[in-house]
Coordinates of C-alpha atoms and ligand atoms in Angstrom, one line a residue:
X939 CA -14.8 21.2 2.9
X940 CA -11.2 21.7 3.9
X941 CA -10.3 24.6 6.2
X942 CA -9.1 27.8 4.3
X943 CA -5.9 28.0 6.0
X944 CA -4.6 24.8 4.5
X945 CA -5.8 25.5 1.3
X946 CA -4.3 29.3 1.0
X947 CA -3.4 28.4 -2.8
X948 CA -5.5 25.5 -4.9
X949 CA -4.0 22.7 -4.0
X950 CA -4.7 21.0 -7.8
X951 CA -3.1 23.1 -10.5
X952 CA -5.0 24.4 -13.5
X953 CA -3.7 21.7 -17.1
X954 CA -1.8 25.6 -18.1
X955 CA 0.1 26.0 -14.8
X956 CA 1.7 22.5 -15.2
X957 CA 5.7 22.7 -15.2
X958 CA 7.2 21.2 -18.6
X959 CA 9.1 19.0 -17.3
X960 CA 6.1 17.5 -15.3
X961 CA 3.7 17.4 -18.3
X962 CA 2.9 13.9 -19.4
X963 CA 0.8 13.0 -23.0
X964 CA -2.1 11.1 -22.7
X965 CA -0.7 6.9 -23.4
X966 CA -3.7 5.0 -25.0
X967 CA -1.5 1.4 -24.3
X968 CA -2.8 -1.0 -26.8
X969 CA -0.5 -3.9 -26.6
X970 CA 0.7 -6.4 -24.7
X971 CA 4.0 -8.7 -24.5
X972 CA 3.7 -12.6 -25.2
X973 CA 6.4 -15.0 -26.8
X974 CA 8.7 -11.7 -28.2
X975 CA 5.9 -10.1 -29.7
X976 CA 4.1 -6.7 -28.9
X977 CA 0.7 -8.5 -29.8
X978 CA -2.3 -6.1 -30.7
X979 CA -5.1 -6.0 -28.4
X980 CA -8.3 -6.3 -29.9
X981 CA -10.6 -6.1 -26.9
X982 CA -12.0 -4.0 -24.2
X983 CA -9.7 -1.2 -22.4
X984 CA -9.7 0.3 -19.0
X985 CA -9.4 3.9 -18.2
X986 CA -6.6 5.2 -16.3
X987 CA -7.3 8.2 -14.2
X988 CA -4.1 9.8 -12.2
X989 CA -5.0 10.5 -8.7
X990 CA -3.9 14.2 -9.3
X991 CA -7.2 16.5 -10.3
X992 CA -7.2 19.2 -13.0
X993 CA -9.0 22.3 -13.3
X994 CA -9.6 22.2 -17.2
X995 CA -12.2 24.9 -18.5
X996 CA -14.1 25.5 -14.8
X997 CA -14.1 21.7 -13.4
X998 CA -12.3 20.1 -11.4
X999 CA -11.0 16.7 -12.5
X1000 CA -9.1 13.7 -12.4
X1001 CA -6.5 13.8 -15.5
X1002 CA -7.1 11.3 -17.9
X1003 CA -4.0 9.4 -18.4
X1004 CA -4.6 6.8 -21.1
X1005 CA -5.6 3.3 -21.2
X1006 CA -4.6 -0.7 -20.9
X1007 CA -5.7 -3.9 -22.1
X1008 CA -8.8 -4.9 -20.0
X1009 CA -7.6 -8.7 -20.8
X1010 CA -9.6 -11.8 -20.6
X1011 CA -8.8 -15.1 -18.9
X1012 CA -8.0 -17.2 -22.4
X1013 CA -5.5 -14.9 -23.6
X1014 CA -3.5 -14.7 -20.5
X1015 CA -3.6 -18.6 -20.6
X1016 CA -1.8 -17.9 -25.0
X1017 CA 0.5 -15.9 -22.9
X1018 CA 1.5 -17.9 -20.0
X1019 CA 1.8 -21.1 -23.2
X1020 CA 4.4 -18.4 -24.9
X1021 CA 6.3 -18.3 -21.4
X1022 CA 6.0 -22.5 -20.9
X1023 CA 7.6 -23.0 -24.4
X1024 CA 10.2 -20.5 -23.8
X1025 CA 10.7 -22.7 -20.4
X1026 CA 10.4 -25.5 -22.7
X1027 CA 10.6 -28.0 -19.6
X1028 CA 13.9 -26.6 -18.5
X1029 CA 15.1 -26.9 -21.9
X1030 CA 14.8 -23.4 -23.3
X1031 CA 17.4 -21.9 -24.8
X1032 CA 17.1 -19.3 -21.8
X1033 CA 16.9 -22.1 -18.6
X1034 CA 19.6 -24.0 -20.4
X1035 CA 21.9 -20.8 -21.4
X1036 CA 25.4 -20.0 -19.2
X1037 CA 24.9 -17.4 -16.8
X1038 CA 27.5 -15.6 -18.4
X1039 CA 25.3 -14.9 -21.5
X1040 CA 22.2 -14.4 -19.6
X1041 CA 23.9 -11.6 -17.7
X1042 CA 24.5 -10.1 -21.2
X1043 CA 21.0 -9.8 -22.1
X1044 CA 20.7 -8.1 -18.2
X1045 CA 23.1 -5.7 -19.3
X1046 CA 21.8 -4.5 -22.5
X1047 CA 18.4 -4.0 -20.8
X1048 CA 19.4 -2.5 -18.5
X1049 CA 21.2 0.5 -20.6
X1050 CA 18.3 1.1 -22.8
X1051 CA 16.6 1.3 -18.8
X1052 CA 18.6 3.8 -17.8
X1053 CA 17.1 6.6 -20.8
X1054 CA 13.7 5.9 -19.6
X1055 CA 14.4 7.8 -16.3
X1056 CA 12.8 10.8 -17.0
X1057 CA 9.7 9.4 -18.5
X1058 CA 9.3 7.1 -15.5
X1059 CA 9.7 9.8 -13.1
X1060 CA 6.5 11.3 -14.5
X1061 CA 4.5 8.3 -14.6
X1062 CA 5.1 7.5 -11.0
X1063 CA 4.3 11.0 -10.0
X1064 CA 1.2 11.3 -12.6
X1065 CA -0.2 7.2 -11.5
X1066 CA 0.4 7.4 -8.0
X1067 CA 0.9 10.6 -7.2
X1068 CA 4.6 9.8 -5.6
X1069 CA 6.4 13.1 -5.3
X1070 CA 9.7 13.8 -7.2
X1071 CA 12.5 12.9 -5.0
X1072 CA 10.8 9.6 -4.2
X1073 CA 10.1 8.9 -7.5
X1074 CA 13.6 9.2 -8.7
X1075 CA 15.0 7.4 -6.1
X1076 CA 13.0 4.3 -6.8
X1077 CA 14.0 4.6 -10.3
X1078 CA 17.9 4.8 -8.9
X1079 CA 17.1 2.1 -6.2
X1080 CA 16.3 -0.2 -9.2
X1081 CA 19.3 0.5 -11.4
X1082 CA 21.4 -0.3 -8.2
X1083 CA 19.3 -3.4 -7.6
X1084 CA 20.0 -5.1 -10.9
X1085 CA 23.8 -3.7 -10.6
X1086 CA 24.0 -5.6 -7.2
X1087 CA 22.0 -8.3 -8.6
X1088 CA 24.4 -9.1 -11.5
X1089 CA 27.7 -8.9 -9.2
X1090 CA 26.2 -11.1 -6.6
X1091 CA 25.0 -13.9 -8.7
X1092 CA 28.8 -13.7 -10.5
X1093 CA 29.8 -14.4 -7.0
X1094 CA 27.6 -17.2 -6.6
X1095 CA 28.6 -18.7 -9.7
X1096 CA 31.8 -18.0 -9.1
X1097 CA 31.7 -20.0 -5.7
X1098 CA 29.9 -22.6 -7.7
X1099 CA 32.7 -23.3 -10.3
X1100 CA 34.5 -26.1 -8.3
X1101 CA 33.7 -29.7 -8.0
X1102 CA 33.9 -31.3 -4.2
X1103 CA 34.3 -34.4 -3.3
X1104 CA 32.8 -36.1 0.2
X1105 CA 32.2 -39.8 0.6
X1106 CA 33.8 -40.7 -2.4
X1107 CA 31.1 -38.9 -4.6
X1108 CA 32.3 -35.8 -6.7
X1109 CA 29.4 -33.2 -7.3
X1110 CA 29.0 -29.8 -8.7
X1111 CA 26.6 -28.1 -7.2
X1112 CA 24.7 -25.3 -8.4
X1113 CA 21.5 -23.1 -8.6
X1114 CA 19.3 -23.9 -11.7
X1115 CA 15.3 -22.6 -12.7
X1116 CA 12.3 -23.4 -11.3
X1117 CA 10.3 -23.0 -14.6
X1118 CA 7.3 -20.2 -15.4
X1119 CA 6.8 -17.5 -12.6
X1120 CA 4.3 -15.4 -12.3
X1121 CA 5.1 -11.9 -11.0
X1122 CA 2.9 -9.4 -9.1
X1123 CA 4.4 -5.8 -7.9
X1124 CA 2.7 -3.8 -5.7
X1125 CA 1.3 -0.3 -6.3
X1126 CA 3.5 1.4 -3.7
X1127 CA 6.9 0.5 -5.9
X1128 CA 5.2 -0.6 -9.1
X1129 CA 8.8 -0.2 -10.6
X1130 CA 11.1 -1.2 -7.5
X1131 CA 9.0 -4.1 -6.0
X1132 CA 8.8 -5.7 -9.6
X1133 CA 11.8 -5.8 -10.6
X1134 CA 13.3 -7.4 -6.7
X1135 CA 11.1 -10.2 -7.9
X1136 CA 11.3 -9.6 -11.8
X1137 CA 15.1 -9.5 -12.1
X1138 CA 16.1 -12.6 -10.2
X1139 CA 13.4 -14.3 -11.6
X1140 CA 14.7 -14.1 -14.7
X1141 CA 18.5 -13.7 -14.5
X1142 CA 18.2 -17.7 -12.6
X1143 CA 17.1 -18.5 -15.6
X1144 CA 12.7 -18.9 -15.2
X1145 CA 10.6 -17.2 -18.0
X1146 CA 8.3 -14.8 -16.5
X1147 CA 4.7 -13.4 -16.6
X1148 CA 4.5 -9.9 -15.5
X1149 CA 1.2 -8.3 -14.0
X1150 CA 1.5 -4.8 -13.3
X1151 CA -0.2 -4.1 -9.8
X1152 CA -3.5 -1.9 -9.5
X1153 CA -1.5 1.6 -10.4
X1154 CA 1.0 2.1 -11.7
X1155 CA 0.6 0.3 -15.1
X1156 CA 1.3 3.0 -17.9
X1157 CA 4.5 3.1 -17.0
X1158 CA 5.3 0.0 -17.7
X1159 CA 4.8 0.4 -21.2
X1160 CA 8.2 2.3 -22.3
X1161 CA 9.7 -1.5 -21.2
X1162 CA 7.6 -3.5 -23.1
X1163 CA 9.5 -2.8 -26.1
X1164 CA 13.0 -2.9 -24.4
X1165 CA 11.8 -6.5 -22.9
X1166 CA 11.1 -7.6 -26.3
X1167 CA 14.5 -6.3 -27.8
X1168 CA 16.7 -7.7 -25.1
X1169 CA 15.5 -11.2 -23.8
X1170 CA 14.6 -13.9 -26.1
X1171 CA 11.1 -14.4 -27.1
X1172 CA 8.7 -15.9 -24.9
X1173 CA 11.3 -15.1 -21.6
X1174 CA 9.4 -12.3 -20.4
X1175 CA 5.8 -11.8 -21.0
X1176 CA 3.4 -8.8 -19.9
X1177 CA -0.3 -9.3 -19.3
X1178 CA -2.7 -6.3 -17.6
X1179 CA -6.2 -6.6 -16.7
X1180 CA -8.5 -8.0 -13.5
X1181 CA -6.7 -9.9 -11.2
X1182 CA -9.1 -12.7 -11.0
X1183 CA -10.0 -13.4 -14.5
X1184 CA -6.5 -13.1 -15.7
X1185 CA -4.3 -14.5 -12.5
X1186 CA -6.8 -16.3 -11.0
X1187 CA -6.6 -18.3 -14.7
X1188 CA -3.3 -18.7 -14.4
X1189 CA -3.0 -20.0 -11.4
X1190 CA -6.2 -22.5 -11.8
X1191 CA -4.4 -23.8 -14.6
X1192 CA -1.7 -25.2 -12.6
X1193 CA 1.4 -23.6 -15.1
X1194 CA 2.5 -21.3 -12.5
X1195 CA 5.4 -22.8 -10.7
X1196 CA 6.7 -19.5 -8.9
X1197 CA 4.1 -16.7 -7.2
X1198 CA 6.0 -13.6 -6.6
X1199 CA 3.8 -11.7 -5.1
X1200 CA 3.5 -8.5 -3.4
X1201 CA -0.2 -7.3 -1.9
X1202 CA -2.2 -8.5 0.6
X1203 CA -2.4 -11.7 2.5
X1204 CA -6.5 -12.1 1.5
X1205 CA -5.1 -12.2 -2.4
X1206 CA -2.0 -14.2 -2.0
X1207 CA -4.4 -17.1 -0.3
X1208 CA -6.9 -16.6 -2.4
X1209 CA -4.3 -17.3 -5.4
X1210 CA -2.2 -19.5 -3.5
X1211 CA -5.6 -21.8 -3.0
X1212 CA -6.2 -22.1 -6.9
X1213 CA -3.4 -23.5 -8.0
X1214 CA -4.5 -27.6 -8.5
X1215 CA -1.1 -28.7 -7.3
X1216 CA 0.0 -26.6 -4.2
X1217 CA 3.0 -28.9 -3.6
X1218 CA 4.6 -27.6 -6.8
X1219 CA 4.0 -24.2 -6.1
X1220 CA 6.6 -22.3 -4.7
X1221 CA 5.7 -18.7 -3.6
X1222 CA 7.7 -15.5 -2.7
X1223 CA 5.5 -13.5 -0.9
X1224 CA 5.6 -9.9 0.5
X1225 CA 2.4 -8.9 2.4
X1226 CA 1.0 -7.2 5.3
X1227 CA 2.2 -5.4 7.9
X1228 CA 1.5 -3.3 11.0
X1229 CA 4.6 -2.6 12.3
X1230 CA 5.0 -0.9 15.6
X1231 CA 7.1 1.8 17.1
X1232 CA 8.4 2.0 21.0
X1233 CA 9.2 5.1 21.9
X1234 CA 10.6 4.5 25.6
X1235 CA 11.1 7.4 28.6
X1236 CA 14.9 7.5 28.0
X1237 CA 14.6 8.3 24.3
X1238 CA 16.6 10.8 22.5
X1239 CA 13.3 12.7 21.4
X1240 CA 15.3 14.6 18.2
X1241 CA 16.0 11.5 16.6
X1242 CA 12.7 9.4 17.9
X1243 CA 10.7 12.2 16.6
X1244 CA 12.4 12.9 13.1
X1245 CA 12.5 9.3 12.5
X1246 CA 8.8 8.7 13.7
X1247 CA 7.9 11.5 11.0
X1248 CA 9.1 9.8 8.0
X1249 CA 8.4 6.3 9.4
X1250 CA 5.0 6.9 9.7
X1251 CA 4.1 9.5 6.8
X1252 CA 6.6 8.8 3.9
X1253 CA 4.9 8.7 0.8
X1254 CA 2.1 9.5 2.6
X1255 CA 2.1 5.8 4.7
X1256 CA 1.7 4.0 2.0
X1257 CA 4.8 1.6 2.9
X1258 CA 4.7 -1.7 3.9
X1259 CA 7.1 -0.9 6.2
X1260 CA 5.9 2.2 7.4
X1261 CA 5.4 2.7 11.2
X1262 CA 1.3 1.9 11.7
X1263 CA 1.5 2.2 15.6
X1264 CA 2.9 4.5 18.1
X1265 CA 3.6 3.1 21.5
X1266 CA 4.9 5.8 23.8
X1267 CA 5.8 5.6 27.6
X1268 CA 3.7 7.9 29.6
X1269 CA 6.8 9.9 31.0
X1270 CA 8.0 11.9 28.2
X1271 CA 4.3 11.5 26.2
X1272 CA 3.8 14.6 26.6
X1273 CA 7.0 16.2 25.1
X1274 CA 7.2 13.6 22.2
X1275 CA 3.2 14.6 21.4
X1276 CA 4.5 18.3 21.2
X1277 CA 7.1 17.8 19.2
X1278 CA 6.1 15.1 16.7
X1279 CA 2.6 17.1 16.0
X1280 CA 4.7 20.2 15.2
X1281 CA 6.9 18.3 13.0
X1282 CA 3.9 16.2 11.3
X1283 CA 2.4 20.2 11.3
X1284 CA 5.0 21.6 9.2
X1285 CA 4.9 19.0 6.4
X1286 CA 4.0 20.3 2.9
X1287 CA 0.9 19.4 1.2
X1288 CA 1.1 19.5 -2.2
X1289 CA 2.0 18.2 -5.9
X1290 CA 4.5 15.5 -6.8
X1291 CA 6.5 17.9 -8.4
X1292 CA 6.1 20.6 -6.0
X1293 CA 9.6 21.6 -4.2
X1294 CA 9.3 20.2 -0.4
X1295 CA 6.1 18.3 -1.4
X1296 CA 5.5 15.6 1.3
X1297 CA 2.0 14.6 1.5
X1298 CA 0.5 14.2 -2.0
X1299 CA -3.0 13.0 -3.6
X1300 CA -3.6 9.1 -2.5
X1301 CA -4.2 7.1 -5.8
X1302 CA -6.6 4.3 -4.6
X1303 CA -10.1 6.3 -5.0
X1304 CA -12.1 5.3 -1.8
X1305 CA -9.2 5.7 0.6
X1306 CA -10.1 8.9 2.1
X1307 CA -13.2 7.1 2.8
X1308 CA -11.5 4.5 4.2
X1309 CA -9.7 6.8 6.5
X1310 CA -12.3 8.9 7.5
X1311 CA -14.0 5.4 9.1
X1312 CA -11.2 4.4 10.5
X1313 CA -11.3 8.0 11.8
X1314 CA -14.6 8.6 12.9
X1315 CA -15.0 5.0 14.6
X1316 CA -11.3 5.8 16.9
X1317 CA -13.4 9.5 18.0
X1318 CA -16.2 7.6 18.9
X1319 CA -14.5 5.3 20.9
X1320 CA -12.5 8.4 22.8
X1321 CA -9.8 9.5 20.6
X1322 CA -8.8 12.7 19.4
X1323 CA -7.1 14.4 16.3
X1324 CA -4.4 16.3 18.2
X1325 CA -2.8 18.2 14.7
X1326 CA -4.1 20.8 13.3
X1327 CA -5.3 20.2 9.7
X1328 CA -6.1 16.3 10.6
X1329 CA -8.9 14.4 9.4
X1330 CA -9.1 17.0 7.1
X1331 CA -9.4 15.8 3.0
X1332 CA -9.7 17.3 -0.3
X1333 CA -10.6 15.1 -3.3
X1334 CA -7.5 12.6 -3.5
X1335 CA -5.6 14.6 -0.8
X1336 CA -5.8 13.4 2.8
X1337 CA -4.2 15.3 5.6
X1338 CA -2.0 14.0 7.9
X1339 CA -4.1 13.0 10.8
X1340 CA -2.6 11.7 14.6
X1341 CA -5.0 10.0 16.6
X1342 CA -4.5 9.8 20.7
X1343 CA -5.1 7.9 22.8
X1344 CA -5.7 5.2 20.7
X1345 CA -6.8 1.8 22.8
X1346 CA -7.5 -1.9 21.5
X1347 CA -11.3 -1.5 20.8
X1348 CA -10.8 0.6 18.1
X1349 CA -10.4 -0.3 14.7
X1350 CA -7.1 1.8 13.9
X1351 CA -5.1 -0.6 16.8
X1352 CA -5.6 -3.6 14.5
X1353 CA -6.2 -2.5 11.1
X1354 CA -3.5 -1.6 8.0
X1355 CA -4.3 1.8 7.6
X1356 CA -1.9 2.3 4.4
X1357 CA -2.5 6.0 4.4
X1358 CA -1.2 9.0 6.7
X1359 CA -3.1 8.1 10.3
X1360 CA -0.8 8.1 13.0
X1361 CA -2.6 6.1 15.8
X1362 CA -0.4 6.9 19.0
X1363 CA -1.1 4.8 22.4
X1364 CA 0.2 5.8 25.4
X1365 CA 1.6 3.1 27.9
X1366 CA 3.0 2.4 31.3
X1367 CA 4.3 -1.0 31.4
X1368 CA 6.4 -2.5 28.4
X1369 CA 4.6 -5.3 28.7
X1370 CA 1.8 -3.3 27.0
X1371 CA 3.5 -2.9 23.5
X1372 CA 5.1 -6.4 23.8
X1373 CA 1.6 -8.4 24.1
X1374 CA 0.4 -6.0 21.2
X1375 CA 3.4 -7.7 18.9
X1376 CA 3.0 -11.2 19.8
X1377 CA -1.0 -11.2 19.6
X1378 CA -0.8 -9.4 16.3
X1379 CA -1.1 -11.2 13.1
X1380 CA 2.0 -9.2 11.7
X1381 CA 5.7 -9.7 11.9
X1382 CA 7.7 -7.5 10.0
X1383 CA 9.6 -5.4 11.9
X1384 CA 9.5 -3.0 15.0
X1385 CA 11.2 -0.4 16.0
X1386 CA 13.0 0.7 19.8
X1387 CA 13.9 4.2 20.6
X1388 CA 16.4 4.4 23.9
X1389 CA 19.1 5.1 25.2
X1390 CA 19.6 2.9 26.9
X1391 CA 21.8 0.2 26.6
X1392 CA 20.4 -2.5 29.0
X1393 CA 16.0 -1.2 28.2
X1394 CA 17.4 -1.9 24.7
X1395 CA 19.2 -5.1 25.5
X1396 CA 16.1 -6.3 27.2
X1397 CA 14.1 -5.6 24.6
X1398 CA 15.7 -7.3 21.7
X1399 CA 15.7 -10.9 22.8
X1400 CA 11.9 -11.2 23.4
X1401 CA 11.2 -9.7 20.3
X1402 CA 13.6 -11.0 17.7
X1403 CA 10.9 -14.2 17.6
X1404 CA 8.4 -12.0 17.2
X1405 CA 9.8 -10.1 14.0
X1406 CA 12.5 -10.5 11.5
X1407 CA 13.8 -6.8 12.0
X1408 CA 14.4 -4.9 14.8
X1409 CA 15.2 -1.1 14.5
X1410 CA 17.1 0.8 17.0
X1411 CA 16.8 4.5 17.1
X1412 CA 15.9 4.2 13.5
X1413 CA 12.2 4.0 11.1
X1414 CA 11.4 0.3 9.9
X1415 CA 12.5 0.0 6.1
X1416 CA 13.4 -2.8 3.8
X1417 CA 16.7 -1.2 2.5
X1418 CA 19.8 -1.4 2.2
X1419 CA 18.6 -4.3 -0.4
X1420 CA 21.8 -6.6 0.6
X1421 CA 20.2 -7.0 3.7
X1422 CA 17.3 -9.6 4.4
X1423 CA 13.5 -8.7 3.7
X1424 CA 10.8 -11.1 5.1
X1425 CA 7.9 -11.5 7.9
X1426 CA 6.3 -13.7 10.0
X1427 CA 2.9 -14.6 10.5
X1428 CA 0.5 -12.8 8.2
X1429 CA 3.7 -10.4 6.4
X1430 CA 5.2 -12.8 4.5
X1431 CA 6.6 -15.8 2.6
X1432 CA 10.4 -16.1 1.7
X1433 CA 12.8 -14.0 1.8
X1434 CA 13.8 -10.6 -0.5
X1435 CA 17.4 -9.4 -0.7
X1436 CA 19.5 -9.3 -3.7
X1437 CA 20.9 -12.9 -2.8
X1438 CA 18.0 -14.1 -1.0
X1439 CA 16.4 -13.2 -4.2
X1440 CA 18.7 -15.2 -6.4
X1441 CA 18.2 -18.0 -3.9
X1442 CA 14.4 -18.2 -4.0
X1443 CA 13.4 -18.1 -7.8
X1444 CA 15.9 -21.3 -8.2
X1445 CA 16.6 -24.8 -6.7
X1446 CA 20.0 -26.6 -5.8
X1447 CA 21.0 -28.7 -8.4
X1448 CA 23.8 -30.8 -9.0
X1449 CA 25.8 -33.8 -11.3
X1450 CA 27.5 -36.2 -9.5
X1451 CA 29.8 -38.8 -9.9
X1452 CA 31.5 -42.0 -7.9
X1453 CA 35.3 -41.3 -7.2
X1454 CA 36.5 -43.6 -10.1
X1455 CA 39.5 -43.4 -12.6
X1456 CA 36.7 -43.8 -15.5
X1457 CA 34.4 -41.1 -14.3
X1458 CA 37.2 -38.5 -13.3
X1459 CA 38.1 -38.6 -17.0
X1460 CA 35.3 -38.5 -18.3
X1461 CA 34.2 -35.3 -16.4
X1462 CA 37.5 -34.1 -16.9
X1463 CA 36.9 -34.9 -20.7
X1464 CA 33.6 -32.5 -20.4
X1465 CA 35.4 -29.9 -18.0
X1466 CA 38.0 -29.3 -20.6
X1467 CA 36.4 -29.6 -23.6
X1468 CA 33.7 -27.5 -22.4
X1469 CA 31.3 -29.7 -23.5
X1470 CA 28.3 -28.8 -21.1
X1471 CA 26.7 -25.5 -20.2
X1472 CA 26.2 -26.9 -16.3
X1473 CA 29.5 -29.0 -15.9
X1474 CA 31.4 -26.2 -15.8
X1475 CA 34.4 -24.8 -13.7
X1476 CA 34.7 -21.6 -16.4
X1477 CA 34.9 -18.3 -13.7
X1478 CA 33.1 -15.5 -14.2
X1479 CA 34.9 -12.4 -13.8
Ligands
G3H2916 O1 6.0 -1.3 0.7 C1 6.8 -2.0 1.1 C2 8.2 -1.7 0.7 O2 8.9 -2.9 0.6 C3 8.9 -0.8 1.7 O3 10.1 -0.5 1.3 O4 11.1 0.4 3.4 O5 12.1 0.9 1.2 O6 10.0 1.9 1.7 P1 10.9 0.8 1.9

């Protein structure tokens, strides 16, 4: 049971005391999206319970959200057919359409996207328990996203409308469709992560299958109509129900030519591995991650320590970039333990919608077990919790908990904790933190806290192979979205970023022609009569 200090009010509200504009109506979902129509589903369902408990006439319970499609393996195989015969072999009316108009249908999605804000708000607070602010800025970060993601592929088109000429061949080149992609968000950004892979997908033209991740699915649901009113049929297509029997299908099957996926490296080679034809699977993968901090002696401990705080604890750790590792030079360890336990102190436990609310309940339901392993095994192997309230846990809530020291036979120095540990090793020598990055199997992104221009200097260079990000004075994140996200190693496959993006879910492609009087006029014939869809030098503005 959880100490009474940290639980001076009920941390879980009673179903009276919860504020209007927080309370959601139970969603029994009953269809699903395949080939433009919400299609009926006539079989079993699953329960969806939010991670947030309720007291409702004396108990104490999970609140009963609603209910999705437990779908079989067959009819995600009708649905993937519905997405193939909108793909038609490339010659859909959708992989076949100018850009122009396919940016229209972007467009009119996404205003009826914009009224669902509210209503999306609540179901990222009620299915995975992410608190307010959060929660609407994933919703804004997404707007934003398909904003940027319209002007930049303008711009690529633009830079496409020209025809060059080098050895005496004329080509235009451009970026056409890979064919039917199968897209899998993870339950972190079940609205922001699907839609970097979602958007693109679609907008180059591909016809999509869309698996909502492990939470996070009832909100999907206000879209499925809006998909089906603004993209022709079969172009986007939503399934739910067990990974295996419904991906695992899809991808044994062999009609998946894209896996956009964001989870764990165990699942994407477990998919990757049933697909009959690997060489025609392309795949876009975002995975796992332990990234490290180093916090070195000539820090500015202000800025090291605020940005440590929400590195590590941001939506309660569950980022795949958050900061998984301390590393901290013995000189100022001290200090920067001080501090950073009385900042990590100070954080709010509490409800999504709760004002200041930082650490909220953790939807999957075995992680505070999880965490209390991971726990218990680092304090039998000599570690403490050094804040107060650590290790402690109430149903679905789990306190913020900062181990130290924290040494490699524990299973905290190796392991993804996904939830709010903060495993803090103290060091001497750089080289300590630098073997730690090149033996691990991760390689997202680090961060460096100095001040020091030459420590910083020598830092960069031997881990810039190591990583694809480096952070200075500053948390690892994946945004601003114009800039690259990827990994090494174990983290990833492919790059995210709203061109990289574009760039990945389609495949150069060009017409070409020898430099002849009798070809020039006859492309010229198609250029001006605007005769083909591809051979095109029409500008978008
Ligand atoms: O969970 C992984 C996300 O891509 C992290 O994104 O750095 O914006 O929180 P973020």
């Amino acid at each position: 049971m959880i100490q009474k200090k940290y639980v001076h009010t009920n941390l879980f509200p009673d179903l009276e005391s919860i504020p209007q504009d927080a309370a959601i109506d139970v969603l029994e979902q009953s269809v699903y999206l395949s080939g433009g129509e919400l299609v009926q589903w006539k079989g079993l369902f699953s329960k969806v319970y939010s991670p947030i408990y309720v007291h409702n006439n004396g108990t104490l319970e999970p609140q009963y959200l609603g209910s999705y499609p437990e779908m079989d393996g067959n009819t995600a195989l009708e649905v993937m057919n519905a997405a193939k015969l909108a793909y038609n072999q490339g010659t859909g009316e959708w992989p076949t359409m100018q850009v122009k108009n396919r940016i229209l249908h972007v467009e009119s999605f996404l205003t009826a996207f914009l009224t669902t804000k509210t209503e999306m708000v609540k179901w990222l607070m009620w299915e995975i328990g992410k608190n307010k602010p959060d929660s609407e800025a994933e919703f804004d970060r997404t707007v934003d996203y398909i904003l940027d993601t319209v002007e930049a592929l303008k711009e690529q088109d633009r830079n496409a409308s020209k025809l060059e000429l080098n050895s005496g061949i004329y080509a235009q080149v451009k970026r056409g469709p890979i064919g039917v992609v199968l897209c899998m968000g993870p339950y972190n950004y079940p609205l922001n992560e699907t839609f970097a892979t979602l958007l693109p997908a679609l907008i180059m033209g591909n016809t999509v299958i869309y698996r909502p991740a492990k939470f996070g699915i009832l909100l999907i649901h206000p879209l499925l109509k809006i998909f089906k009113d603004c993209f022709p049929k079969g172009v986007i297509n939503v399934i739910y129900g067990d990974g295996k029997e419904t991906a695992g299908k899809l991808m044994e099957s062999g009609g998946i030519d894209v896996l956009a996926f964001i989870g764990s490296s165990k699942i994407a080679n477990l998919l990757k591995r049933q697909h009959p034809r690997p060489n025609r699977l392309r795949s876009v993968l975002g995975l796992d991650a332990k990234n490290p901090a180093i916090i070195l002696k000539d820090a500015d401990l202000e800025i090291a320590v605020n940005e440590c705080v929400i590195g590590t604890l941001a939506f309660n750790g569950q980022r795949c970039t958050a900061l998984k590792i301390l590393f901290v030079q013995k000189e100022i360890l001290h200090e920067f333990l001080q501090k950073f336990t009385h900042k990590v102190e100070q954080l709010k436990v509490g409800l999504p919608w709760e004002k200041d609310a930082y650490i909220t309940p953790l939807p999957e339901p075995n992680k505070p077990q999880y965490l209390n392993e991971l726990i218990n095994d680092a304090l039998a192997k000599g570690a403490s919790i050094v804040n107060e309230g650590g290790g402690l846990s109430h149903h679905s809530f789990f306190f913020p908990t900062i181990l130290y020291p924290v040494n490699s036979s524990m299973r905290i120095y190796s392991e993804e904790q996904f939830g709010p540990i903060v495993p803090i090793i103290p060091f001497d020598d750089i080289q300590e933190p630098l073997n730690y990055i090149v033996e691990s199997n991760y390689g997202q992104q680090v961060s460096i806290f100095s001040n020091n221009a030459d420590t910083i200097a020598s830092l960069i260079d031997p881990l810039i192979n190591q990583v694809c990000r480096i952070n200075i004075n500053t948390k690892c994140q994946r945004g601003p979205d114009a800039f690259p996200f990827n990994g090494r190693k174990d983290s990833a496959e492919g790059t995210l970023s709203v061109i990289d993006a574009l760039r990945v879910f389609s495949i150069r492609t060009m017409v070409a022609t020898r430099d002849s009087e009798n070809n020039k006029q006859l492309f010229s014939q198609i250029l001006e009569g605007r005769k083909s869809n591809f051979l095109s030098t029409d500008f978008l503005l």
